[in-house]
Coordinates of C-alpha atoms in Angstrom, one line a residue:
M1 CA -64.0 -82.2 -21.5
D2 CA -67.6 -81.4 -22.1
R3 CA -68.3 -79.4 -25.1
L4 CA -67.3 -75.7 -24.9
D5 CA -70.2 -73.3 -24.5
E6 CA -70.4 -69.9 -26.2
T7 CA -68.9 -68.1 -23.1
D8 CA -65.9 -70.5 -23.2
E9 CA -65.4 -69.8 -26.9
R10 CA -65.6 -66.0 -26.2
I11 CA -63.0 -66.4 -23.4
L12 CA -60.7 -68.3 -25.8
A13 CA -61.2 -65.6 -28.4
E14 CA -60.2 -62.9 -25.9
L15 CA -57.1 -64.9 -24.8
T16 CA -56.2 -65.4 -28.4
D17 CA -56.4 -61.6 -29.0
N18 CA -54.5 -60.8 -25.8
A19 CA -53.1 -63.6 -23.7
R20 CA -51.9 -61.0 -21.1
A21 CA -55.5 -59.7 -20.5
T22 CA -56.5 -60.0 -16.8
F23 CA -59.4 -62.2 -15.8
A24 CA -61.2 -59.0 -14.9
E25 CA -60.7 -57.5 -18.4
I26 CA -61.9 -60.7 -20.0
G27 CA -64.8 -60.8 -17.6
E28 CA -65.9 -57.4 -18.7
K29 CA -66.1 -58.5 -22.3
V30 CA -67.9 -61.8 -21.6
N31 CA -70.1 -60.6 -18.8
L32 CA -68.6 -62.7 -16.0
S33 CA -66.7 -62.0 -12.8
A34 CA -62.9 -62.4 -12.7
P35 CA -63.2 -65.5 -10.5
A36 CA -65.7 -67.1 -12.9
V37 CA -63.3 -66.4 -15.8
K38 CA -60.4 -67.9 -13.8
R39 CA -62.4 -71.1 -13.1
R40 CA -63.3 -71.5 -16.7
V41 CA -59.7 -70.9 -17.8
D42 CA -58.4 -73.3 -15.1
R43 CA -60.9 -76.0 -16.3
M44 CA -59.8 -75.5 -20.0
L45 CA -56.1 -75.8 -18.9
A46 CA -56.8 -78.9 -16.8
T47 CA -58.6 -80.6 -19.7
G48 CA -56.1 -79.6 -22.3
V49 CA -58.2 -77.2 -24.3
I50 CA -55.6 -74.6 -23.5
K51 CA -52.2 -76.1 -23.8
G52 CA -50.3 -73.2 -22.3
F53 CA -49.3 -69.6 -22.8
T54 CA -46.3 -68.4 -24.7
T55 CA -44.4 -65.4 -26.0
V56 CA -44.5 -64.9 -29.7
I57 CA -41.4 -63.1 -31.0
D58 CA -41.6 -61.2 -34.2
R59 CA -38.4 -62.2 -35.8
N60 CA -38.9 -59.6 -38.5
A61 CA -38.7 -57.0 -35.8
L62 CA -35.3 -58.5 -34.9
G63 CA -34.2 -58.1 -38.5
W64 CA -34.8 -61.7 -39.6
N65 CA -36.4 -60.8 -42.9
T66 CA -35.2 -63.7 -45.1
E67 CA -37.8 -66.4 -45.2
A68 CA -37.7 -69.8 -46.8
Y69 CA -39.6 -73.1 -46.9
V70 CA -37.2 -76.1 -46.9
Q71 CA -38.2 -79.6 -48.1
V72 CA -36.1 -82.2 -46.5
Y73 CA -35.4 -85.7 -47.9
C74 CA -34.0 -88.2 -45.5
H75 CA -32.0 -91.4 -46.1
G76 CA -34.2 -94.4 -45.3
R77 CA -36.6 -94.1 -42.4
I78 CA -36.4 -91.6 -39.6
S79 CA -39.0 -91.0 -37.0
P80 CA -40.7 -87.7 -36.4
A81 CA -39.4 -87.7 -32.9
E82 CA -35.8 -88.0 -34.2
L83 CA -36.4 -85.1 -36.6
R84 CA -38.0 -83.0 -33.8
A85 CA -35.0 -83.7 -31.6
A86 CA -32.5 -82.9 -34.4
W87 CA -34.2 -79.5 -35.2
A88 CA -35.5 -78.3 -31.8
D89 CA -32.4 -76.3 -31.0
I90 CA -32.1 -74.5 -34.4
P91 CA -33.8 -71.1 -33.7
E92 CA -34.1 -70.3 -37.4
I93 CA -36.7 -73.0 -37.8
V94 CA -40.1 -71.4 -37.1
S95 CA -42.0 -74.6 -37.7
A96 CA -41.5 -78.1 -39.0
A97 CA -43.9 -80.8 -40.1
T98 CA -43.7 -84.3 -41.6
V99 CA -45.5 -84.4 -44.9
T100 CA -46.9 -86.7 -47.6
G101 CA -45.3 -86.7 -51.0
T102 CA -41.7 -87.2 -52.0
S103 CA -40.1 -85.1 -49.2
D104 CA -40.1 -86.3 -45.6
A105 CA -40.6 -83.0 -43.9
I106 CA -41.0 -79.3 -44.6
L107 CA -39.5 -76.5 -42.5
H108 CA -40.4 -72.8 -42.3
V109 CA -37.1 -71.0 -41.8
L110 CA -36.4 -67.3 -41.0
A111 CA -32.9 -65.7 -41.1
R112 CA -31.3 -62.2 -41.2
D113 CA -30.1 -62.5 -44.7
M114 CA -29.0 -65.1 -47.3
Q115 CA -25.7 -65.8 -45.6
H116 CA -27.5 -66.5 -42.3
L117 CA -30.0 -68.7 -44.2
E118 CA -27.1 -70.6 -45.8
T119 CA -25.6 -71.2 -42.4
A120 CA -28.9 -72.4 -41.0
L121 CA -29.4 -74.7 -44.0
E122 CA -26.0 -76.3 -43.4
R123 CA -26.9 -76.9 -39.7
I124 CA -30.3 -78.4 -40.8
R125 CA -28.6 -80.7 -43.3
S126 CA -26.0 -81.9 -40.8
S127 CA -28.5 -82.4 -37.9
A128 CA -30.0 -85.7 -39.1
D129 CA -29.6 -88.4 -41.7
I130 CA -30.6 -86.0 -44.5
E131 CA -30.0 -87.0 -48.2
R132 CA -30.8 -83.6 -49.6
S133 CA -33.0 -80.5 -49.2
E134 CA -34.7 -78.1 -51.5
S135 CA -35.2 -74.5 -50.5
I136 CA -37.9 -72.1 -51.6
V137 CA -37.2 -68.5 -50.7
V138 CA -40.3 -66.3 -50.1
L139 CA -40.5 -63.1 -52.1
S140 CA -43.6 -61.6 -50.4
D141 CA -46.3 -62.8 -48.0
L142 CA -49.7 -62.6 -49.6
I143 CA -51.8 -64.1 -46.8
D144 CA -50.6 -64.9 -43.3
R145 CA -53.3 -65.7 -40.8
M146 CA -50.9 -67.1 -38.2
R147 CA -49.1 -63.8 -37.4
P148 CA -50.7 -61.3 -35.0

C-alpha cells in the first residue's frame, strides 16, 4: 500500500478509540463523507493495514483477577507454530510470544484465583514438550498501555 496520509492515520485513531463507530461518525471527526471513510477503510483492509475487527473482553470484569507471566522452557526444539497450536485453545493465555534468552516462550496468563491459575499452568505444561516453567505472579499493574 502507498504510504498512509494524515487522514488515514486519523481514521485509524478513531477506529482504535471506538471500532464500533459508524463511517458517518468517523467522517464527522475527519471531515469526510461516510462513503469516503468507507472507501479508505476498505482500502486499508484490502492492503492489510487493518487486519480485522475484534471484541476485547475485559477478563477482570469476569473476575479473572489473578495475573501471571510464565516463562516456558521446552525439551529440544519446538517450532513457534507447534507452540501456537498447543496453546491456542487455552483461554487463560492472554498472549504468548517466543523470546530470546534461556526460556523458549513467555505467556501472559489470567485466571480467577490461584487455584484456577494452577490448573491453567498444568494444562500449559502438558500441552507441548515442556521441560519446565517459571511463573511470576503480578502484584499490581503500574503501566498498561494495551488495555482500553
